[in-house]
């Protein structure tokens, strides 16, 4: 059995719930991006850009 964290709601259980799956079930759900390994750190997305029209900031260390 493989311990996994749900990345999508599944069987009435919310995202983030820890469950155990057989290797075959885990592989199938992982292919659908529905689960991740329980000991694998969660990937964080980059912060959203607030003002897309603002000029890019320069390297302040080089000033």
mmCIF file of N, CA and C in Angstrom:
data_model
loop_
_atom_site.group_PDB
_atom_site.id
_atom_site.type_symbol
_atom_site.label_atom_id
_atom_site.label_comp_id
_atom_site.label_asym_id
_atom_site.label_seq_id
_atom_site.Cartn_x
_atom_site.Cartn_y
_atom_site.Cartn_z
ATOM 1 N N UNK A 1 0.845 -1.179 0.000
ATOM 2 C CA UNK A 1 0.000 0.000 0.000
ATOM 3 C C UNK A 1 0.895 1.249 0.000
ATOM 4 N N UNK A 2 0.443 2.257 -0.709
ATOM 5 C CA UNK A 2 1.187 3.505 -0.834
ATOM 6 C C UNK A 2 0.372 4.621 -0.203
ATOM 7 N N UNK A 3 1.004 5.380 0.713
ATOM 8 C CA UNK A 3 0.337 6.522 1.327
ATOM 9 C C UNK A 3 0.383 7.690 0.351
ATOM 10 N N UNK A 4 -0.784 8.303 0.144
ATOM 11 C CA UNK A 4 -0.893 9.392 -0.817
ATOM 12 C C UNK A 4 -1.752 10.515 -0.245
ATOM 13 N N UNK A 5 -1.561 11.706 -0.773
ATOM 14 C CA UNK A 5 -2.367 12.876 -0.429
ATOM 15 C C UNK A 5 -3.224 13.198 -1.652
ATOM 16 N N UNK A 6 -4.513 13.409 -1.445
ATOM 17 C CA UNK A 6 -5.392 13.750 -2.557
ATOM 18 C C UNK A 6 -5.103 15.181 -3.022
ATOM 19 N N UNK A 7 -4.950 15.359 -4.311
ATOM 20 C CA UNK A 7 -4.781 16.702 -4.873
ATOM 21 C C UNK A 7 -6.069 17.172 -5.536
ATOM 22 N N UNK A 8 -7.068 16.281 -5.606
ATOM 23 C CA UNK A 8 -8.406 16.582 -6.093
ATOM 24 C C UNK A 8 -9.380 15.848 -5.178
ATOM 25 N N UNK A 9 -10.591 16.369 -4.977
ATOM 26 C CA UNK A 9 -11.575 15.628 -4.177
ATOM 27 C C UNK A 9 -11.840 14.263 -4.788
ATOM 28 N N UNK A 10 -11.971 13.252 -3.932
ATOM 29 C CA UNK A 10 -12.162 11.884 -4.414
ATOM 30 C C UNK A 10 -13.039 11.120 -3.429
ATOM 31 N N UNK A 11 -14.035 10.440 -3.928
ATOM 32 C CA UNK A 11 -14.937 9.623 -3.100
ATOM 33 C C UNK A 11 -15.522 10.404 -1.927
ATOM 34 N N UNK A 12 -15.866 11.660 -2.142
ATOM 35 C CA UNK A 12 -16.468 12.476 -1.097
ATOM 36 C C UNK A 12 -15.480 13.017 -0.081
ATOM 37 N N UNK A 13 -14.193 12.747 -0.258
ATOM 38 C CA UNK A 13 -13.179 13.259 0.660
ATOM 39 C C UNK A 13 -12.502 14.473 0.036
ATOM 40 N N UNK A 14 -12.231 15.502 0.832
ATOM 41 C CA UNK A 14 -11.685 16.742 0.276
ATOM 42 C C UNK A 14 -10.215 16.629 -0.110
ATOM 43 N N UNK A 15 -9.780 17.584 -0.907
ATOM 44 C CA UNK A 15 -8.374 17.705 -1.297
ATOM 45 C C UNK A 15 -7.518 17.822 -0.041
ATOM 46 N N UNK A 16 -6.360 17.172 -0.015
ATOM 47 C CA UNK A 16 -5.453 17.227 1.124
ATOM 48 C C UNK A 16 -5.597 16.053 2.079
ATOM 49 N N UNK A 17 -6.596 15.209 1.873
ATOM 50 C CA UNK A 17 -6.807 14.040 2.718
ATOM 51 C C UNK A 17 -5.745 12.984 2.421
ATOM 52 N N UNK A 18 -5.224 12.351 3.466
ATOM 53 C CA UNK A 18 -4.243 11.270 3.282
ATOM 54 C C UNK A 18 -4.981 9.950 3.183
ATOM 55 N N UNK A 19 -4.642 9.162 2.135
ATOM 56 C CA UNK A 19 -5.253 7.854 1.913
ATOM 57 C C UNK A 19 -4.186 6.860 1.514
ATOM 58 N N UNK A 20 -4.526 5.570 1.555
ATOM 59 C CA UNK A 20 -3.633 4.514 1.095
ATOM 60 C C UNK A 20 -4.242 3.845 -0.122
ATOM 61 N N UNK A 21 -3.398 3.597 -1.134
ATOM 62 C CA UNK A 21 -3.839 2.964 -2.369
ATOM 63 C C UNK A 21 -2.880 1.849 -2.731
ATOM 64 N N UNK A 22 -3.384 0.894 -3.511
ATOM 65 C CA UNK A 22 -2.496 -0.128 -4.071
ATOM 66 C C UNK A 22 -1.614 0.549 -5.116
ATOM 67 N N UNK A 23 -0.540 -0.107 -5.506
ATOM 68 C CA UNK A 23 0.387 0.455 -6.492
ATOM 69 C C UNK A 23 -0.339 0.771 -7.805
ATOM 70 N N UNK A 24 -1.190 -0.128 -8.261
ATOM 71 C CA UNK A 24 -1.917 0.069 -9.518
ATOM 72 C C UNK A 24 -2.866 1.266 -9.424
ATOM 73 N N UNK A 25 -3.625 1.352 -8.324
ATOM 74 C CA UNK A 25 -4.547 2.475 -8.153
ATOM 75 C C UNK A 25 -3.783 3.795 -8.037
ATOM 76 N N UNK A 26 -2.678 3.790 -7.284
ATOM 77 C CA UNK A 26 -1.889 5.003 -7.132
ATOM 78 C C UNK A 26 -1.353 5.474 -8.488
ATOM 79 N N UNK A 27 -0.812 4.555 -9.283
ATOM 80 C CA UNK A 27 -0.274 4.919 -10.597
ATOM 81 C C UNK A 27 -1.356 5.511 -11.492
ATOM 82 N N UNK A 28 -2.542 4.925 -11.471
ATOM 83 C CA UNK A 28 -3.651 5.421 -12.292
ATOM 84 C C UNK A 28 -4.086 6.810 -11.842
ATOM 85 N N UNK A 29 -4.226 7.011 -10.534
ATOM 86 C CA UNK A 29 -4.644 8.318 -10.007
ATOM 87 C C UNK A 29 -3.554 9.375 -10.181
ATOM 88 N N UNK A 30 -2.300 8.975 -10.058
ATOM 89 C CA UNK A 30 -1.200 9.918 -10.245
ATOM 90 C C UNK A 30 -1.153 10.394 -11.702
ATOM 91 N N UNK A 31 -1.454 9.521 -12.639
ATOM 92 C CA UNK A 31 -1.488 9.899 -14.054
ATOM 93 C C UNK A 31 -2.578 10.942 -14.322
ATOM 94 N N UNK A 32 -3.626 10.945 -13.505
ATOM 95 C CA UNK A 32 -4.710 11.931 -13.633
ATOM 96 C C UNK A 32 -4.481 13.147 -12.738
ATOM 97 N N UNK A 33 -3.283 13.233 -12.112
ATOM 98 C CA UNK A 33 -2.947 14.323 -11.189
ATOM 99 C C UNK A 33 -3.957 14.447 -10.049
ATOM 100 N N UNK A 34 -4.448 13.313 -9.569
ATOM 101 C CA UNK A 34 -5.418 13.304 -8.483
ATOM 102 C C UNK A 34 -4.768 13.032 -7.130
ATOM 103 N N UNK A 35 -3.518 12.503 -7.120
ATOM 104 C CA UNK A 35 -2.825 12.195 -5.874
ATOM 105 C C UNK A 35 -1.336 12.522 -6.018
ATOM 106 N N UNK A 36 -0.674 12.629 -4.863
ATOM 107 C CA UNK A 36 0.791 12.739 -4.815
ATOM 108 C C UNK A 36 1.255 11.914 -3.623
ATOM 109 N N UNK A 37 2.526 11.539 -3.619
ATOM 110 C CA UNK A 37 3.064 10.778 -2.492
ATOM 111 C C UNK A 37 2.935 11.583 -1.210
ATOM 112 N N UNK A 38 2.661 10.914 -0.108
ATOM 113 C CA UNK A 38 2.473 11.606 1.162
ATOM 114 C C UNK A 38 3.757 12.263 1.650
ATOM 115 N N UNK A 39 4.925 11.664 1.357
ATOM 116 C CA UNK A 39 6.180 12.235 1.836
ATOM 117 C C UNK A 39 6.790 13.220 0.846
ATOM 118 N N UNK A 40 6.128 13.450 -0.297
ATOM 119 C CA UNK A 40 6.614 14.379 -1.312
ATOM 120 C C UNK A 40 6.141 15.794 -0.960
ATOM 121 N N UNK A 41 7.035 16.783 -0.943
ATOM 122 C CA UNK A 41 6.598 18.136 -0.604
ATOM 123 C C UNK A 41 5.661 18.697 -1.672
ATOM 124 N N UNK A 42 4.707 19.493 -1.228
ATOM 125 C CA UNK A 42 3.749 20.085 -2.157
ATOM 126 C C UNK A 42 4.423 21.193 -2.951
ATOM 127 N N UNK A 43 4.176 21.225 -4.241
ATOM 128 C CA UNK A 43 4.759 22.257 -5.103
ATOM 129 C C UNK A 43 3.938 23.532 -4.955
ATOM 130 N N UNK A 44 4.641 24.633 -4.799
ATOM 131 C CA UNK A 44 3.954 25.910 -4.663
ATOM 132 C C UNK A 44 4.061 26.683 -5.966
ATOM 133 N N UNK A 45 2.974 27.295 -6.345
ATOM 134 C CA UNK A 45 2.948 28.083 -7.575
ATOM 135 C C UNK A 45 3.583 29.448 -7.317
ATOM 136 N N UNK A 46 4.100 30.033 -8.360
ATOM 137 C CA UNK A 46 4.672 31.382 -8.263
ATOM 138 C C UNK A 46 3.536 32.360 -7.950
ATOM 139 N N UNK A 47 3.840 33.433 -7.231
ATOM 140 C CA UNK A 47 2.783 34.409 -6.923
ATOM 141 C C UNK A 47 2.269 35.074 -8.200
ATOM 142 N N UNK A 48 1.001 35.431 -8.182
ATOM 143 C CA UNK A 48 0.395 36.072 -9.346
ATOM 144 C C UNK A 48 0.916 37.501 -9.489
ATOM 145 N N UNK A 49 1.069 37.918 -10.719
ATOM 146 C CA UNK A 49 1.526 39.278 -11.012
ATOM 147 C C UNK A 49 0.362 40.227 -10.789
ATOM 148 N N UNK A 50 0.590 41.288 -10.016
ATOM 149 C CA UNK A 50 -0.488 42.214 -9.714
ATOM 150 C C UNK A 50 -0.687 43.243 -10.817
ATOM 151 N N UNK A 51 0.413 43.720 -11.417
ATOM 152 C CA UNK A 51 0.308 44.727 -12.462
ATOM 153 C C UNK A 51 1.147 44.271 -13.648
ATOM 154 N N UNK A 52 0.505 43.702 -14.649
ATOM 155 C CA UNK A 52 1.224 43.156 -15.790
ATOM 156 C C UNK A 52 1.834 44.232 -16.677
ATOM 157 N N UNK A 53 1.337 45.477 -16.596
ATOM 158 C CA UNK A 53 1.834 46.554 -17.440
ATOM 159 C C UNK A 53 3.005 47.307 -16.811
ATOM 160 N N UNK A 54 3.352 46.984 -15.578
ATOM 161 C CA UNK A 54 4.459 47.651 -14.895
ATOM 162 C C UNK A 54 5.774 47.230 -15.537
ATOM 163 N N UNK A 55 6.754 48.143 -15.610
ATOM 164 C CA UNK A 55 8.060 47.774 -16.175
ATOM 165 C C UNK A 55 8.765 46.765 -15.288
ATOM 166 N N UNK A 56 9.593 45.926 -15.891
ATOM 167 C CA UNK A 56 10.340 44.927 -15.133
ATOM 168 C C UNK A 56 11.348 45.634 -14.238
ATOM 169 N N UNK A 57 11.561 45.092 -13.055
ATOM 170 C CA UNK A 57 12.520 45.695 -12.133
ATOM 171 C C UNK A 57 13.933 45.264 -12.540
ATOM 172 N N UNK A 58 14.873 46.166 -12.369
ATOM 173 C CA UNK A 58 16.262 45.862 -12.707
ATOM 174 C C UNK A 58 16.965 45.158 -11.571
ATOM 175 N N UNK A 59 18.168 44.717 -11.816
ATOM 176 C CA UNK A 59 18.966 44.068 -10.786
ATOM 177 C C UNK A 59 19.513 45.159 -9.870
ATOM 178 N N UNK A 60 19.000 45.251 -8.682
ATOM 179 C CA UNK A 60 19.379 46.328 -7.771
ATOM 180 C C UNK A 60 20.791 46.152 -7.240
ATOM 181 N N UNK A 61 21.329 44.939 -7.246
ATOM 182 C CA UNK A 61 22.682 44.714 -6.771
ATOM 183 C C UNK A 61 23.721 45.309 -7.722
ATOM 184 N N UNK A 62 23.370 45.438 -8.986
ATOM 185 C CA UNK A 62 24.307 45.943 -9.991
ATOM 186 C C UNK A 62 24.312 47.475 -10.047
ATOM 187 N N UNK A 63 23.367 48.136 -9.398
ATOM 188 C CA UNK A 63 23.301 49.607 -9.428
ATOM 189 C C UNK A 63 24.433 50.241 -8.682
#
